[in-house]
Amino acid sequence: MRLIGLLSFLLLLNVGQAQIKISEKENIPLFHASLGGHLPLNDLAERFGPNASVAGGFLYKTKSNFLFGADFQYLFGNEIYEEGLLDHLQTSAGAYLNMNGEYSDVIMYESGYFAGIRLGYLIPVRKEFPNSGIILSVGAGLLEHKIWISSQGNMVPSLVGDYRNGYDRLTNGFAAQGFVGYMHLGKNQFANFFGGIEYTRAWTQNRRSLNYDTRETDTQKRIDSLFGVRIGWMIPIYRGVSSSYYY
């Protein structure tokens, strides 16, 4: 509720302020939210299928069109390729039993995130919109992913609490990210958006001491990559304004 209240306040502040002189370059703080879709590459493609993401963050555009910011992206997907992960927990009929000896459903899906900082540059393509144009940015941060395992009622003994960690393949490491796209800040205060192509490359490793299904410790160095698209909406907080107000 606090987050919704903050976003509502920022939006009302943006609309209630005077109309921006969009024909001039400005220092503009921006809050943004976005949706993305990715294809996994390299080692990540051996574990997961295509995924989606929701993201939010902050970006600051200077008068000289440099961009600085930070963002957080939550990744999720429902295609898991880790064959045989829970086979030894199933009955001969392929079912899972809970603590009461009853059949129980087990669901697995991808869960992860990228969190990092960003540096970029904006190239205007129209003189009347000097704060809009092609954006090129690079980022650095942490990429983490795992297999989220959930059993019906949380009652399958081997998948409760810390036992579940032995199967989730928790993996993380340093990541670099690049983005090429377009950002538009228009006359209409609600028509502020961006979209483009995104690539993430991470150097990761399994962080669990033991994989329960293989009874081995995984020390393999991994290259996990994602390639996809991202589109989003921006809330600029304008400071340089004209003398005519509107509500």
mmCIF file of C-alpha atoms in Angstrom:
data_model
loop_
_atom_site.group_PDB
_atom_site.id
_atom_site.type_symbol
_atom_site.label_atom_id
_atom_site.label_comp_id
_atom_site.label_asym_id
_atom_site.label_seq_id
_atom_site.Cartn_x
_atom_site.Cartn_y
_atom_site.Cartn_z
ATOM 1 C CA MET A 1 0.000 0.000 0.000
ATOM 2 C CA ARG A 2 2.899 2.368 0.773
ATOM 3 C CA LEU A 3 4.394 1.701 -2.671
ATOM 4 C CA ILE A 4 1.068 2.432 -4.388
ATOM 5 C CA GLY A 5 0.714 5.617 -2.356
ATOM 6 C CA LEU A 6 4.212 6.780 -3.297
ATOM 7 C CA LEU A 7 3.652 6.153 -7.010
ATOM 8 C CA SER A 8 0.303 7.965 -6.851
ATOM 9 C CA PHE A 9 1.951 10.938 -5.164
ATOM 10 C CA LEU A 10 4.704 11.100 -7.797
ATOM 11 C CA LEU A 11 2.148 10.907 -10.594
ATOM 12 C CA LEU A 12 -0.010 13.679 -9.095
ATOM 13 C CA LEU A 13 3.077 15.799 -8.527
ATOM 14 C CA ASN A 14 4.072 15.307 -12.149
ATOM 15 C CA VAL A 15 0.633 16.260 -13.493
ATOM 16 C CA GLY A 16 0.073 19.091 -11.042
ATOM 17 C CA GLN A 17 3.312 20.865 -11.903
ATOM 18 C CA ALA A 18 3.613 23.338 -14.720
ATOM 19 C CA GLN A 19 3.983 22.204 -18.282
ATOM 20 C CA ILE A 20 7.576 21.312 -19.163
ATOM 21 C CA LYS A 21 9.530 23.168 -21.831
ATOM 22 C CA ILE A 22 10.159 20.043 -23.862
ATOM 23 C CA SER A 23 12.043 22.024 -26.487
ATOM 24 C CA GLU A 24 14.951 22.479 -24.058
ATOM 25 C CA LYS A 25 17.406 19.997 -22.586
ATOM 26 C CA GLU A 26 16.693 19.349 -18.923
ATOM 27 C CA ASN A 27 18.038 17.536 -15.878
ATOM 28 C CA ILE A 28 15.231 15.027 -15.322
ATOM 29 C CA PRO A 29 14.880 12.372 -12.567
ATOM 30 C CA LEU A 30 12.731 9.454 -13.750
ATOM 31 C CA PHE A 31 11.044 6.536 -12.069
ATOM 32 C CA HIS A 32 10.200 3.631 -14.349
ATOM 33 C CA ALA A 33 8.440 0.267 -14.452
ATOM 34 C CA SER A 34 8.767 -2.291 -17.235
ATOM 35 C CA LEU A 35 8.018 -5.759 -18.585
ATOM 36 C CA GLY A 36 10.523 -7.991 -20.360
ATOM 37 C CA GLY A 37 10.753 -11.318 -22.158
ATOM 38 C CA HIS A 38 13.989 -13.279 -22.611
ATOM 39 C CA LEU A 39 15.538 -16.328 -24.193
ATOM 40 C CA PRO A 40 18.207 -18.051 -22.070
ATOM 41 C CA LEU A 41 21.611 -18.672 -23.667
ATOM 42 C CA ASN A 42 24.770 -20.629 -22.785
ATOM 43 C CA ASP A 43 24.528 -22.682 -19.563
ATOM 44 C CA LEU A 44 21.238 -21.091 -18.571
ATOM 45 C CA ALA A 45 19.531 -22.618 -21.624
ATOM 46 C CA GLU A 46 20.311 -26.089 -20.261
ATOM 47 C CA ARG A 47 18.289 -25.391 -17.122
ATOM 48 C CA PHE A 48 15.430 -23.056 -18.084
ATOM 49 C CA GLY A 49 13.217 -22.180 -21.018
ATOM 50 C CA PRO A 50 12.049 -18.674 -22.020
ATOM 51 C CA ASN A 51 11.228 -16.397 -19.119
ATOM 52 C CA ALA A 52 9.560 -13.093 -18.365
ATOM 53 C CA SER A 53 10.409 -10.292 -15.971
ATOM 54 C CA VAL A 54 8.945 -7.289 -14.201
ATOM 55 C CA ALA A 55 11.225 -4.440 -13.224
ATOM 56 C CA GLY A 56 11.389 -1.062 -11.574
ATOM 57 C CA GLY A 57 14.051 1.535 -11.008
ATOM 58 C CA PHE A 58 15.348 5.072 -11.066
ATOM 59 C CA LEU A 59 17.106 6.959 -13.866
ATOM 60 C CA TYR A 60 18.604 10.421 -13.941
ATOM 61 C CA LYS A 61 19.045 12.221 -17.281
ATOM 62 C CA THR A 62 21.423 15.188 -17.316
ATOM 63 C CA LYS A 63 21.276 18.247 -19.592
ATOM 64 C CA SER A 64 24.228 16.773 -21.478
ATOM 65 C CA ASN A 65 22.104 13.621 -22.069
ATOM 66 C CA PHE A 66 24.087 11.251 -19.863
ATOM 67 C CA LEU A 67 22.026 8.659 -17.971
ATOM 68 C CA PHE A 68 22.680 7.291 -14.480
ATOM 69 C CA GLY A 69 20.490 4.883 -12.581
ATOM 70 C CA ALA A 70 19.755 1.644 -10.781
ATOM 71 C CA ASP A 71 17.102 -1.007 -11.288
ATOM 72 C CA PHE A 72 15.794 -4.350 -10.054
ATOM 73 C CA GLN A 73 14.374 -7.042 -12.339
ATOM 74 C CA TYR A 74 12.468 -10.084 -11.072
ATOM 75 C CA LEU A 75 12.703 -13.081 -13.433
ATOM 76 C CA PHE A 76 10.246 -15.968 -13.638
ATOM 77 C CA GLY A 77 9.383 -18.854 -15.953
ATOM 78 C CA ASN A 78 7.692 -22.257 -15.922
ATOM 79 C CA GLU A 79 9.981 -24.391 -18.103
ATOM 80 C CA ILE A 80 12.522 -26.445 -16.120
ATOM 81 C CA TYR A 81 14.991 -28.727 -17.937
ATOM 82 C CA GLU A 82 16.794 -30.229 -14.904
ATOM 83 C CA GLU A 83 15.946 -33.864 -15.724
ATOM 84 C CA GLY A 84 15.481 -36.369 -12.936
ATOM 85 C CA LEU A 85 15.707 -33.729 -10.209
ATOM 86 C CA LEU A 86 12.978 -35.208 -7.999
ATOM 87 C CA ASP A 87 12.609 -38.687 -9.507
ATOM 88 C CA HIS A 88 13.890 -40.461 -6.378
ATOM 89 C CA LEU A 89 11.133 -38.814 -4.323
ATOM 90 C CA GLN A 90 8.351 -40.267 -6.472
ATOM 91 C CA THR A 91 6.535 -43.558 -6.188
ATOM 92 C CA SER A 92 6.728 -46.151 -8.945
ATOM 93 C CA ALA A 93 3.622 -44.510 -10.408
ATOM 94 C CA GLY A 94 5.349 -41.132 -10.569
ATOM 95 C CA ALA A 95 3.429 -39.555 -7.642
ATOM 96 C CA TYR A 96 4.547 -37.660 -4.536
ATOM 97 C CA LEU A 97 3.364 -38.622 -1.054
ATOM 98 C CA ASN A 98 2.908 -36.148 1.791
ATOM 99 C CA MET A 99 3.372 -36.707 5.529
ATOM 100 C CA ASN A 100 -0.061 -38.333 5.750
ATOM 101 C CA GLY A 101 0.675 -40.818 2.987
ATOM 102 C CA GLU A 102 -1.608 -38.977 0.572
ATOM 103 C CA TYR A 103 -0.845 -37.904 -2.974
ATOM 104 C CA SER A 104 0.466 -34.362 -3.267
ATOM 105 C CA ASP A 105 1.139 -32.008 -6.180
ATOM 106 C CA VAL A 106 4.623 -30.546 -6.607
ATOM 107 C CA ILE A 107 5.192 -27.442 -8.733
ATOM 108 C CA MET A 108 8.544 -26.179 -10.004
ATOM 109 C CA TYR A 109 9.288 -22.894 -11.730
ATOM 110 C CA GLU A 110 12.162 -20.512 -12.367
ATOM 111 C CA SER A 111 12.732 -17.673 -9.936
ATOM 112 C CA GLY A 112 15.514 -15.094 -10.045
ATOM 113 C CA TYR A 113 16.539 -11.480 -10.276
ATOM 114 C CA PHE A 114 19.030 -8.988 -11.627
ATOM 115 C CA ALA A 115 19.948 -5.982 -9.481
ATOM 116 C CA GLY A 116 22.443 -3.404 -10.620
ATOM 117 C CA ILE A 117 23.504 0.104 -11.556
ATOM 118 C CA ARG A 118 23.407 1.651 -15.017
ATOM 119 C CA LEU A 119 25.275 4.220 -17.122
ATOM 120 C CA GLY A 120 24.148 5.399 -20.541
ATOM 121 C CA TYR A 121 23.749 8.113 -23.108
ATOM 122 C CA LEU A 122 20.786 9.531 -25.008
ATOM 123 C CA ILE A 123 21.050 10.522 -28.686
ATOM 124 C CA PRO A 124 18.203 12.915 -29.692
ATOM 125 C CA VAL A 125 16.719 12.304 -33.147
ATOM 126 C CA ARG A 126 14.312 15.292 -33.298
ATOM 127 C CA LYS A 127 15.186 18.870 -32.344
ATOM 128 C CA GLU A 128 11.752 19.514 -30.854
ATOM 129 C CA PHE A 129 12.283 16.587 -28.438
ATOM 130 C CA PRO A 130 15.854 17.018 -27.089
ATOM 131 C CA ASN A 131 15.068 14.847 -24.042
ATOM 132 C CA SER A 132 13.930 11.907 -26.186
ATOM 133 C CA GLY A 133 15.841 9.647 -28.525
ATOM 134 C CA ILE A 134 17.974 6.545 -28.873
ATOM 135 C CA ILE A 135 19.444 5.299 -25.608
ATOM 136 C CA LEU A 136 22.578 3.195 -25.203
ATOM 137 C CA SER A 137 23.352 1.887 -21.726
ATOM 138 C CA VAL A 138 25.490 -0.622 -19.865
ATOM 139 C CA GLY A 139 24.920 -2.034 -16.403
ATOM 140 C CA ALA A 140 26.679 -4.134 -13.785
ATOM 141 C CA GLY A 141 25.286 -6.044 -10.849
ATOM 142 C CA LEU A 142 24.220 -9.458 -9.569
ATOM 143 C CA LEU A 143 22.241 -12.145 -11.395
ATOM 144 C CA GLU A 144 20.671 -14.885 -9.301
ATOM 145 C CA HIS A 145 18.376 -17.751 -10.243
ATOM 146 C CA LYS A 146 17.038 -20.948 -8.740
ATOM 147 C CA ILE A 147 14.357 -23.595 -9.144
ATOM 148 C CA TRP A 148 11.471 -22.685 -6.852
ATOM 149 C CA ILE A 149 9.829 -25.869 -5.554
ATOM 150 C CA SER A 150 6.411 -25.846 -3.910
ATOM 151 C CA SER A 151 4.441 -28.837 -2.648
ATOM 152 C CA GLN A 152 0.713 -28.862 -1.947
ATOM 153 C CA GLY A 153 0.227 -27.775 1.654
ATOM 154 C CA ASN A 154 4.012 -27.762 2.076
ATOM 155 C CA MET A 155 3.747 -31.326 3.381
ATOM 156 C CA VAL A 156 6.109 -33.441 1.260
ATOM 157 C CA PRO A 157 8.800 -34.304 3.864
ATOM 158 C CA SER A 158 11.839 -33.999 1.587
ATOM 159 C CA LEU A 159 10.656 -30.631 0.244
ATOM 160 C CA VAL A 160 10.030 -28.804 3.503
ATOM 161 C CA GLY A 161 12.202 -26.033 4.921
ATOM 162 C CA ASP A 162 15.950 -26.391 4.433
ATOM 163 C CA TYR A 163 15.537 -29.784 2.741
ATOM 164 C CA ARG A 164 14.123 -27.984 -0.287
ATOM 165 C CA ASN A 165 17.356 -26.015 -0.639
ATOM 166 C CA GLY A 166 19.199 -29.171 -1.609
ATOM 167 C CA TYR A 167 17.251 -29.299 -4.869
ATOM 168 C CA ASP A 168 16.836 -25.656 -5.872
ATOM 169 C CA ARG A 169 20.236 -25.157 -7.639
ATOM 170 C CA LEU A 170 20.649 -21.645 -6.187
ATOM 171 C CA THR A 171 23.120 -19.912 -8.501
ATOM 172 C CA ASN A 172 24.452 -16.356 -8.644
ATOM 173 C CA GLY A 173 27.367 -14.180 -9.685
ATOM 174 C CA PHE A 174 28.543 -10.952 -11.267
ATOM 175 C CA ALA A 175 26.571 -9.856 -14.325
ATOM 176 C CA ALA A 176 26.978 -7.256 -17.072
ATOM 177 C CA GLN A 177 24.017 -5.915 -19.019
ATOM 178 C CA GLY A 178 23.582 -3.893 -22.202
ATOM 179 C CA PHE A 179 20.513 -2.106 -23.570
ATOM 180 C CA VAL A 180 19.776 -0.416 -26.905
ATOM 181 C CA GLY A 181 16.420 1.242 -27.412
ATOM 182 C CA TYR A 182 14.342 4.388 -27.602
ATOM 183 C CA MET A 183 13.044 6.701 -24.850
ATOM 184 C CA HIS A 184 10.252 9.209 -25.404
ATOM 185 C CA LEU A 185 9.301 12.086 -23.103
ATOM 186 C CA GLY A 186 6.382 13.828 -24.767
ATOM 187 C CA LYS A 187 4.079 16.831 -24.396
ATOM 188 C CA ASN A 188 1.460 14.581 -22.867
ATOM 189 C CA GLN A 189 2.691 13.888 -19.340
ATOM 190 C CA PHE A 190 1.370 10.329 -19.561
ATOM 191 C CA ALA A 191 3.116 9.554 -22.883
ATOM 192 C CA ASN A 192 6.538 8.794 -21.443
ATOM 193 C CA PHE A 193 7.846 5.382 -22.417
ATOM 194 C CA PHE A 194 10.861 3.364 -23.496
ATOM 195 C CA GLY A 195 11.550 0.091 -25.265
ATOM 196 C CA GLY A 196 14.441 -1.845 -26.701
ATOM 197 C CA ILE A 197 16.705 -4.892 -26.785
ATOM 198 C CA GLU A 198 18.459 -6.179 -23.685
ATOM 199 C CA TYR A 199 21.372 -8.602 -23.215
ATOM 200 C CA THR A 200 22.675 -9.950 -19.908
ATOM 201 C CA ARG A 201 25.798 -12.054 -19.411
ATOM 202 C CA ALA A 202 26.716 -13.430 -15.985
ATOM 203 C CA TRP A 203 29.593 -15.412 -14.497
ATOM 204 C CA THR A 204 27.941 -17.589 -11.878
ATOM 205 C CA GLN A 205 28.272 -20.658 -9.682
ATOM 206 C CA ASN A 206 26.028 -22.952 -7.630
ATOM 207 C CA ARG A 207 25.948 -21.710 -4.023
ATOM 208 C CA ARG A 208 24.588 -24.827 -2.300
ATOM 209 C CA SER A 209 27.029 -27.063 -0.432
ATOM 210 C CA LEU A 210 25.367 -30.227 -1.760
ATOM 211 C CA ASN A 211 22.825 -31.242 -4.408
ATOM 212 C CA TYR A 212 20.692 -33.886 -2.680
ATOM 213 C CA ASP A 213 19.649 -35.663 -5.878
ATOM 214 C CA THR A 214 23.222 -36.248 -7.137
ATOM 215 C CA ARG A 215 24.917 -36.356 -3.711
ATOM 216 C CA GLU A 216 27.626 -34.127 -5.158
ATOM 217 C CA THR A 217 28.884 -30.587 -4.689
ATOM 218 C CA ASP A 218 28.596 -28.522 -7.885
ATOM 219 C CA THR A 219 31.721 -26.362 -8.340
ATOM 220 C CA GLN A 220 31.318 -25.743 -12.078
ATOM 221 C CA LYS A 221 31.875 -22.196 -13.292
ATOM 222 C CA ARG A 222 28.927 -21.112 -15.428
ATOM 223 C CA ILE A 223 28.155 -18.590 -18.139
ATOM 224 C CA ASP A 224 24.476 -17.630 -17.896
ATOM 225 C CA SER A 225 23.078 -15.288 -20.547
ATOM 226 C CA LEU A 226 19.715 -13.735 -21.419
ATOM 227 C CA PHE A 227 18.647 -12.003 -24.627
ATOM 228 C CA GLY A 228 15.299 -10.298 -25.031
ATOM 229 C CA VAL A 229 13.167 -7.182 -25.201
ATOM 230 C CA ARG A 230 11.949 -4.718 -22.596
ATOM 231 C CA ILE A 231 9.203 -2.070 -22.724
ATOM 232 C CA GLY A 232 8.256 0.296 -19.958
ATOM 233 C CA TRP A 233 6.526 3.398 -18.668
ATOM 234 C CA MET A 234 8.331 6.361 -17.098
ATOM 235 C CA ILE A 235 7.327 8.985 -14.534
ATOM 236 C CA PRO A 236 9.550 12.060 -15.009
ATOM 237 C CA ILE A 237 9.836 14.572 -12.174
ATOM 238 C CA TYR A 238 10.218 17.837 -14.075
ATOM 239 C CA ARG A 239 11.973 20.805 -12.514
ATOM 240 C CA GLY A 240 12.357 23.313 -15.344
ATOM 241 C CA VAL A 241 8.833 24.529 -16.112
ATOM 242 C CA SER A 242 6.973 27.321 -17.877
ATOM 243 C CA SER A 243 4.692 29.859 -16.196
ATOM 244 C CA SER A 244 1.354 28.297 -17.285
ATOM 245 C CA TYR A 245 -0.091 25.750 -14.857
ATOM 246 C CA TYR A 246 -2.756 23.143 -15.517
ATOM 247 C CA TYR A 247 -4.542 20.580 -13.365
#
